[in-house]
Tab-separated table of C-alpha atoms and ligand atoms in Angstrom:
chain	number	residue	atom	x	y	z
A	1	UNK	CA	18.071	18.355	8.581
A	2	UNK	CA	16.180	15.985	10.879
A	3	UNK	CA	18.190	13.046	12.276
A	4	UNK	CA	15.779	10.203	11.505
A	5	UNK	CA	17.227	7.931	14.181
A	6	UNK	CA	16.010	10.338	16.840
A	7	UNK	CA	12.291	10.761	17.573
A	8	UNK	CA	10.750	13.798	15.869
A	9	UNK	CA	8.765	14.392	19.049
A	10	UNK	CA	8.163	12.659	22.370
A	11	UNK	CA	5.041	13.738	24.232
A	12	UNK	CA	4.021	12.907	27.749
A	13	UNK	CA	0.265	12.349	28.022
A	14	UNK	CA	-0.677	11.656	31.604
A	15	UNK	CA	1.155	8.471	32.569
A	16	UNK	CA	2.102	7.471	29.055
A	17	UNK	CA	4.528	8.529	26.374
A	18	UNK	CA	3.770	9.060	22.694
A	19	UNK	CA	6.837	8.868	20.455
A	20	UNK	CA	6.709	10.046	16.858
A	21	UNK	CA	9.349	9.400	14.198
A	22	UNK	CA	9.540	11.263	10.896
A	23	UNK	CA	10.791	8.188	9.149
A	24	UNK	CA	9.989	5.345	6.753
A	25	UNK	CA	8.131	2.723	8.763
A	26	UNK	CA	10.015	-0.357	7.553
A	27	UNK	CA	13.354	1.135	8.574
A	28	UNK	CA	11.816	2.524	11.770
A	29	UNK	CA	10.186	-0.722	12.898
A	30	UNK	CA	13.501	-2.502	12.422
A	31	UNK	CA	15.834	0.143	13.824
A	32	UNK	CA	13.873	1.950	16.531
A	33	UNK	CA	11.671	-0.739	18.058
A	34	UNK	CA	12.885	-3.576	20.199
A	35	UNK	CA	11.969	-6.997	18.796
A	36	UNK	CA	8.687	-8.426	20.136
A	37	UNK	CA	8.028	-5.329	22.243
A	38	UNK	CA	4.777	-4.088	20.681
A	39	UNK	CA	1.474	-5.560	21.875
A	40	UNK	CA	-0.876	-3.978	19.360
A	41	UNK	CA	-0.343	-2.483	15.914
A	42	UNK	CA	-3.314	-0.645	14.445
A	43	UNK	CA	-2.651	0.875	11.077
A	44	UNK	CA	-3.982	1.850	7.699
A	45	UNK	CA	-1.420	1.866	4.897
A	46	UNK	CA	-1.895	3.655	1.584
A	47	UNK	CA	-4.339	1.511	-0.479
A	48	UNK	CA	-2.654	2.182	-3.848
A	49	UNK	CA	-5.771	3.867	-5.214
A	50	UNK	CA	-4.322	7.204	-6.308
A	51	UNK	CA	-5.025	9.250	-3.149
A	52	UNK	CA	-3.270	12.633	-3.229
A	53	UNK	CA	-0.932	12.286	-0.256
A	54	UNK	CA	1.576	15.112	0.258
A	55	UNK	CA	4.743	12.962	0.320
A	56	UNK	CA	3.767	9.592	-1.104
A	57	UNK	CA	2.815	8.353	-4.593
A	58	UNK	CA	-0.265	6.172	-4.116
A	59	UNK	CA	-0.172	4.657	-7.631
A	60	UNK	CA	2.495	1.967	-7.657
A	61	UNK	CA	2.506	-1.015	-10.013
A	62	UNK	CA	0.469	-3.693	-8.216
A	63	UNK	CA	3.346	-6.169	-7.795
A	64	UNK	CA	5.611	-3.486	-6.340
A	65	UNK	CA	2.875	-2.372	-3.942
A	66	UNK	CA	2.200	-5.918	-2.735
A	67	UNK	CA	5.923	-6.624	-2.286
A	68	UNK	CA	6.157	-3.456	-0.171
A	69	UNK	CA	3.133	-4.446	1.918
A	70	UNK	CA	4.774	-7.823	2.580
A	71	UNK	CA	7.948	-6.020	3.663
A	72	UNK	CA	5.876	-3.869	6.054
A	73	UNK	CA	4.195	-7.024	7.376
A	74	UNK	CA	7.554	-8.645	8.084
A	75	UNK	CA	8.804	-5.550	9.901
A	76	UNK	CA	5.587	-5.485	11.962
A	77	UNK	CA	6.029	-9.186	12.761
A	78	UNK	CA	9.524	-8.541	14.071
A	79	UNK	CA	8.333	-5.740	16.383
A	80	UNK	CA	5.198	-7.583	17.541
A	81	UNK	CA	5.056	-9.622	20.775
A	82	UNK	CA	4.362	-13.330	20.248
A	83	UNK	CA	0.816	-12.846	21.558
A	84	UNK	CA	0.420	-9.439	19.889
A	85	UNK	CA	-2.312	-8.263	17.516
A	86	UNK	CA	-1.841	-6.598	14.140
A	87	UNK	CA	-5.014	-4.800	13.040
A	88	UNK	CA	-4.677	-3.822	9.383
A	89	UNK	CA	-7.325	-1.523	7.949
A	90	UNK	CA	-7.756	-1.675	4.168
A	91	UNK	CA	-10.346	-0.689	1.606
A	92	UNK	CA	-10.874	-0.982	-2.130
A	93	UNK	CA	-11.913	1.228	-4.998
A	94	UNK	CA	-14.960	0.523	-7.166
A	95	UNK	CA	-12.979	-0.681	-10.191
A	96	UNK	CA	-10.656	-2.822	-8.087
A	97	UNK	CA	-12.390	-4.835	-5.397
A	98	UNK	CA	-9.403	-7.125	-4.728
A	99	UNK	CA	-6.837	-4.745	-3.198
A	100	UNK	CA	-7.626	-5.464	0.437
A	101	UNK	CA	-7.711	-9.231	-0.104
A	102	UNK	CA	-4.538	-9.181	-2.218
A	103	UNK	CA	-2.689	-7.458	0.640
A	104	UNK	CA	-4.183	-9.900	3.160
A	105	UNK	CA	-2.994	-12.785	0.933
A	106	UNK	CA	0.506	-11.289	0.742
A	107	UNK	CA	0.651	-11.532	4.554
A	108	UNK	CA	-0.743	-15.049	4.713
A	109	UNK	CA	2.696	-16.693	4.886
A	110	UNK	CA	3.650	-14.604	7.921
A	111	UNK	CA	0.504	-14.337	10.069
A	112	UNK	CA	-2.673	-16.165	10.978
A	113	UNK	CA	-5.820	-14.258	10.046
A	114	UNK	CA	-7.607	-14.516	13.399
A	115	UNK	CA	-10.584	-12.245	12.614
A	116	UNK	CA	-11.986	-10.211	9.753
A	117	UNK	CA	-13.869	-7.181	11.008
A	118	UNK	CA	-16.102	-5.111	8.751
A	119	UNK	CA	-15.812	-1.422	9.479
A	120	UNK	CA	-19.268	-0.162	8.550
A	121	UNK	CA	-19.220	3.577	7.836
A	122	UNK	CA	-22.851	3.932	6.970
A	123	UNK	CA	-25.899	1.691	7.182
A	124	UNK	CA	-29.592	1.796	6.419
A	125	UNK	CA	-32.001	-0.331	8.469
A	126	UNK	CA	-35.681	-0.475	7.682
A	127	UNK	CA	-38.007	-0.556	10.650
A	128	UNK	CA	-39.720	-3.589	9.109
A	129	UNK	CA	-36.395	-5.508	9.182
A	130	UNK	CA	-35.467	-4.400	12.696
A	131	UNK	CA	-38.467	-6.210	14.144
A	132	UNK	CA	-40.418	-5.225	17.173
A	133	UNK	CA	-37.733	-3.313	19.061
A	134	UNK	CA	-39.018	-0.418	21.180
A	135	UNK	CA	-35.832	1.589	20.486
A	136	UNK	CA	-36.339	1.537	16.721
A	137	UNK	CA	-39.061	4.046	15.952
A	138	UNK	CA	-38.664	4.250	12.169
A	139	UNK	CA	-36.351	3.619	9.219
A	140	UNK	CA	-32.703	4.427	10.012
A	141	UNK	CA	-29.917	5.689	7.709
A	142	UNK	CA	-26.809	6.762	9.591
A	143	UNK	CA	-23.120	7.522	8.978
A	144	UNK	CA	-21.055	9.175	6.246
A	145	UNK	CA	-19.577	7.952	2.952
A	146	UNK	CA	-18.228	9.424	-0.288
A	147	UNK	CA	-21.054	9.039	-2.832
A	148	UNK	CA	-20.093	7.115	-6.003
A	149	UNK	CA	-21.857	8.455	-9.064
A	150	UNK	CA	-22.224	5.345	-11.210
A	151	UNK	CA	-24.804	2.971	-12.574
A	152	UNK	CA	-22.362	0.090	-12.024
A	153	UNK	CA	-21.050	0.561	-8.516
A	154	UNK	CA	-22.757	0.868	-5.166
A	155	UNK	CA	-21.703	3.537	-2.664
A	156	UNK	CA	-18.811	2.058	-0.714
A	157	UNK	CA	-19.960	2.074	2.902
A	158	UNK	CA	-17.458	-0.336	4.475
A	159	UNK	CA	-13.780	-1.268	4.785
A	160	UNK	CA	-11.933	-4.208	6.296
A	161	UNK	CA	-9.960	-4.543	9.513
A	162	UNK	CA	-7.860	-7.683	9.193
A	163	UNK	CA	-6.865	-8.967	12.625
A	164	UNK	CA	-3.578	-10.829	12.206
A	165	UNK	CA	-1.783	-12.684	14.993
A	166	UNK	CA	1.255	-14.953	15.045
A	167	UNK	CA	-0.567	-18.098	16.192
A	168	UNK	CA	-4.263	-17.303	15.792
A	169	UNK	CA	-4.645	-17.923	19.516
A	170	UNK	CA	-4.807	-14.502	21.161
A	171	UNK	CA	-7.497	-14.470	23.879
A	172	UNK	CA	-9.542	-11.344	23.311
A	173	UNK	CA	-11.373	-9.057	25.708
A	174	UNK	CA	-14.584	-9.226	23.711
A	175	UNK	CA	-16.742	-7.643	26.397
A	176	UNK	CA	-14.477	-4.579	26.499
A	177	UNK	CA	-16.110	-3.675	23.172
A	178	UNK	CA	-19.293	-5.579	23.920
A	179	UNK	CA	-22.858	-4.316	23.743
A	180	UNK	CA	-25.818	-4.625	26.121
A	181	UNK	CA	-28.276	-7.457	25.503
A	182	UNK	CA	-31.391	-6.333	23.683
A	183	UNK	CA	-33.339	-9.055	25.490
A	184	UNK	CA	-32.354	-8.786	29.167
A	185	UNK	CA	-33.757	-12.238	29.955
A	186	UNK	CA	-30.532	-13.616	28.375
A	187	UNK	CA	-28.580	-12.417	31.428
A	188	UNK	CA	-28.169	-15.352	33.737
A	189	UNK	CA	-29.869	-17.770	31.296
A	190	UNK	CA	-26.575	-18.575	29.538
A	191	UNK	CA	-23.496	-19.525	31.515
A	192	UNK	CA	-21.425	-16.939	29.645
A	193	UNK	CA	-23.972	-14.166	30.167
A	194	UNK	CA	-23.005	-12.998	33.650
A	195	UNK	CA	-23.506	-9.293	32.974
A	196	UNK	CA	-25.503	-7.140	30.595
A	197	UNK	CA	-22.889	-7.298	27.838
A	198	UNK	CA	-22.344	-9.580	24.875
A	199	UNK	CA	-19.882	-10.032	22.012
A	200	UNK	CA	-20.748	-7.374	19.410
A	201	UNK	CA	-19.575	-9.511	16.514
A	202	UNK	CA	-17.414	-8.542	13.567
A	203	UNK	CA	-19.489	-5.731	12.077
A	204	UNK	CA	-18.495	-2.467	13.680
A	205	UNK	CA	-20.483	0.653	12.869
A	206	UNK	CA	-18.048	3.531	13.351
A	207	UNK	CA	-19.104	6.748	11.623
A	208	UNK	CA	-16.686	9.528	10.743
A	209	UNK	CA	-16.993	12.463	13.064
A	210	UNK	CA	-18.836	15.295	11.334
A	211	UNK	CA	-16.489	18.209	10.475
A	212	UNK	CA	-17.310	21.757	9.439
A	213	UNK	CA	-14.145	22.477	7.428
A	214	UNK	CA	-11.264	20.526	5.858
A	215	UNK	CA	-8.800	22.153	8.260
A	216	UNK	CA	-10.311	20.028	11.031
A	217	UNK	CA	-9.061	16.907	9.199
A	218	UNK	CA	-5.937	17.928	7.215
A	219	UNK	CA	-5.375	14.495	5.651
A	220	UNK	CA	-7.137	12.764	2.740
A	221	UNK	CA	-7.518	9.262	4.254
A	222	UNK	CA	-8.000	8.912	7.994
A	223	UNK	CA	-9.949	6.521	10.179
A	224	UNK	CA	-11.947	7.720	13.210
A	225	UNK	CA	-9.989	7.412	16.492
A	226	UNK	CA	-12.768	5.145	17.768
A	227	UNK	CA	-11.577	2.427	15.353
A	228	UNK	CA	-8.089	1.961	16.878
A	229	UNK	CA	-9.618	2.514	20.313
A	230	UNK	CA	-11.882	-0.515	19.820
A	231	UNK	CA	-9.009	-2.634	18.438
A	232	UNK	CA	-6.765	-1.824	21.423
A	233	UNK	CA	-9.581	-2.603	23.863
A	234	UNK	CA	-10.444	-5.844	22.066
A	235	UNK	CA	-6.837	-7.050	22.320
A	236	UNK	CA	-6.827	-6.184	26.040
A	237	UNK	CA	-3.922	-5.388	28.348
A	238	UNK	CA	-1.689	-3.616	25.802
A	239	UNK	CA	1.465	-1.991	27.170
A	240	UNK	CA	2.701	-0.558	23.862
A	241	UNK	CA	0.748	0.377	20.728
A	242	UNK	CA	2.304	1.224	17.363
A	243	UNK	CA	1.122	2.717	14.078
A	244	UNK	CA	3.645	2.460	11.190
A	245	UNK	CA	1.487	4.806	9.037
A	246	UNK	CA	0.608	7.434	11.618
A	247	UNK	CA	-1.015	10.052	9.358
A	248	UNK	CA	-2.575	12.671	11.621
A	249	UNK	CA	-2.373	10.405	14.638
A	250	UNK	CA	-5.764	8.717	15.085
A	251	UNK	CA	-4.133	5.637	16.668
A	252	UNK	CA	-1.926	7.841	18.863
A	253	UNK	CA	-5.049	9.651	20.057
A	254	UNK	CA	-6.806	6.361	20.829
A	255	UNK	CA	-3.779	4.969	22.701
A	256	UNK	CA	-3.415	8.145	24.746
A	257	UNK	CA	-7.129	8.099	25.653
A	258	UNK	CA	-6.600	4.555	26.941
A	259	UNK	CA	-3.348	5.592	28.646
A	260	UNK	CA	-1.212	3.145	26.664
A	261	UNK	CA	2.233	4.281	25.401
A	262	UNK	CA	2.420	4.793	21.631
A	263	UNK	CA	5.081	4.836	18.954
A	264	UNK	CA	4.447	5.889	15.372
A	265	UNK	CA	6.147	6.542	12.022
A	266	UNK	CA	5.152	8.929	9.253
A	267	UNK	CA	7.112	10.268	6.278
A	268	UNK	CA	5.203	13.536	5.950
A	269	UNK	CA	6.146	16.332	8.323
A	270	UNK	CA	2.866	18.250	7.934
A	271	UNK	CA	0.779	15.200	8.845
A	272	UNK	CA	3.030	14.473	11.795
A	273	UNK	CA	2.781	18.073	12.997
A	274	UNK	CA	-1.005	17.791	12.727
A	275	UNK	CA	-0.896	14.554	14.769
A	276	UNK	CA	1.154	16.258	17.466
A	277	UNK	CA	-1.166	19.280	17.517
A	278	UNK	CA	-4.182	16.970	17.722
A	279	UNK	CA	-2.754	15.094	20.664
B	301	SAM	C1	-4.042	5.909	5.089
B	301	SAM	S1	-2.935	7.066	5.719
B	301	SAM	C2	-3.003	6.807	7.467
B	301	SAM	C3	-3.962	7.730	8.167
B	301	SAM	C4	-4.092	7.482	9.660
B	301	SAM	N1	-4.673	6.188	9.939
B	301	SAM	C5	-4.933	8.575	10.317
B	301	SAM	O1	-6.094	8.279	10.728
B	301	SAM	O2	-4.497	9.721	10.375
B	301	SAM	C6	-1.373	6.454	5.265
B	301	SAM	C7	-0.188	7.336	5.679
B	301	SAM	O3	1.013	6.624	5.423
B	301	SAM	C8	2.026	7.582	5.157
B	301	SAM	N2	3.165	6.849	4.547
B	301	SAM	C9	3.331	6.469	3.245
B	301	SAM	N3	4.475	5.789	3.099
B	301	SAM	C10	5.031	5.681	4.321
B	301	SAM	C11	6.202	5.054	4.823
B	301	SAM	N4	7.035	4.401	4.013
B	301	SAM	N5	6.459	5.109	6.143
B	301	SAM	C12	5.624	5.799	6.987
B	301	SAM	N6	4.504	6.432	6.575
B	301	SAM	C13	4.199	6.370	5.256
B	301	SAM	C14	1.319	8.599	4.282
B	301	SAM	O4	2.000	9.853	4.285
B	301	SAM	C15	-0.074	8.651	4.936
B	301	SAM	O5	-0.145	9.704	5.860
């Protein structure tokens, strides 16, 4: 029997340590993490949309689910530094387009919603709308999504990343996830434009990596590691990153790529083993 107060695994990745607990995240955040010690939390909880997780029932009564999400939020708040960032990824299902916003509302009493980022999984851009850009040669349709067969609902090609902070005043490293200017004459023209990089805005196109078989992604609801990587970079200067709902370790992977120590919780041993193997 695993002693849940001890880490399930501690891994050394270069100069940083990744610590994984096989444990409920509310208990873990309270018992295993020093108060105000985490700079960045990037996480994606279950959305309560009936996903077939191995160790978790994703179909709770709505009120119970929201009360639990508030409890998670409070535990995150306790672990988070006063100038920390809590990036909460959430999506909806076609017949219930309020889930993400209901969870965000449940956290409203405890955090300031500093930014709302749209994680765009797939997008189509017509050449005629793109304008006269030399890099756009024709119509574009990129990214992956699960098709929705319906005459009522559109394919769901985006999710939310709610960026919560304690005071709404975290200074961000926007250029760390910035993009080059399309029109280079902007460089030097504006006071802020000292280099060929600008704020990319709050629509982030991050496609899923293409996989050949399910064994490459042994989990039903992951985000690409690039998503937490961008959140950690945007916050800037993180010394400890946490993911209460680790899954197969996408946030751990991102933190280790950026050489920032990581701590994560997950209740399912198989997912945690996959995270460790992935790292
Ligand atoms: C949406 S998934 C996270 C996937 C992760 N972002 C990734 O890319 O691999 C949510 C995870 O939360 C886990 N989970 C559910 N209840 C939990 C709890 N009380 N404490 C910790 N993990 C939990 C589930 O087993 C599932 O793996």
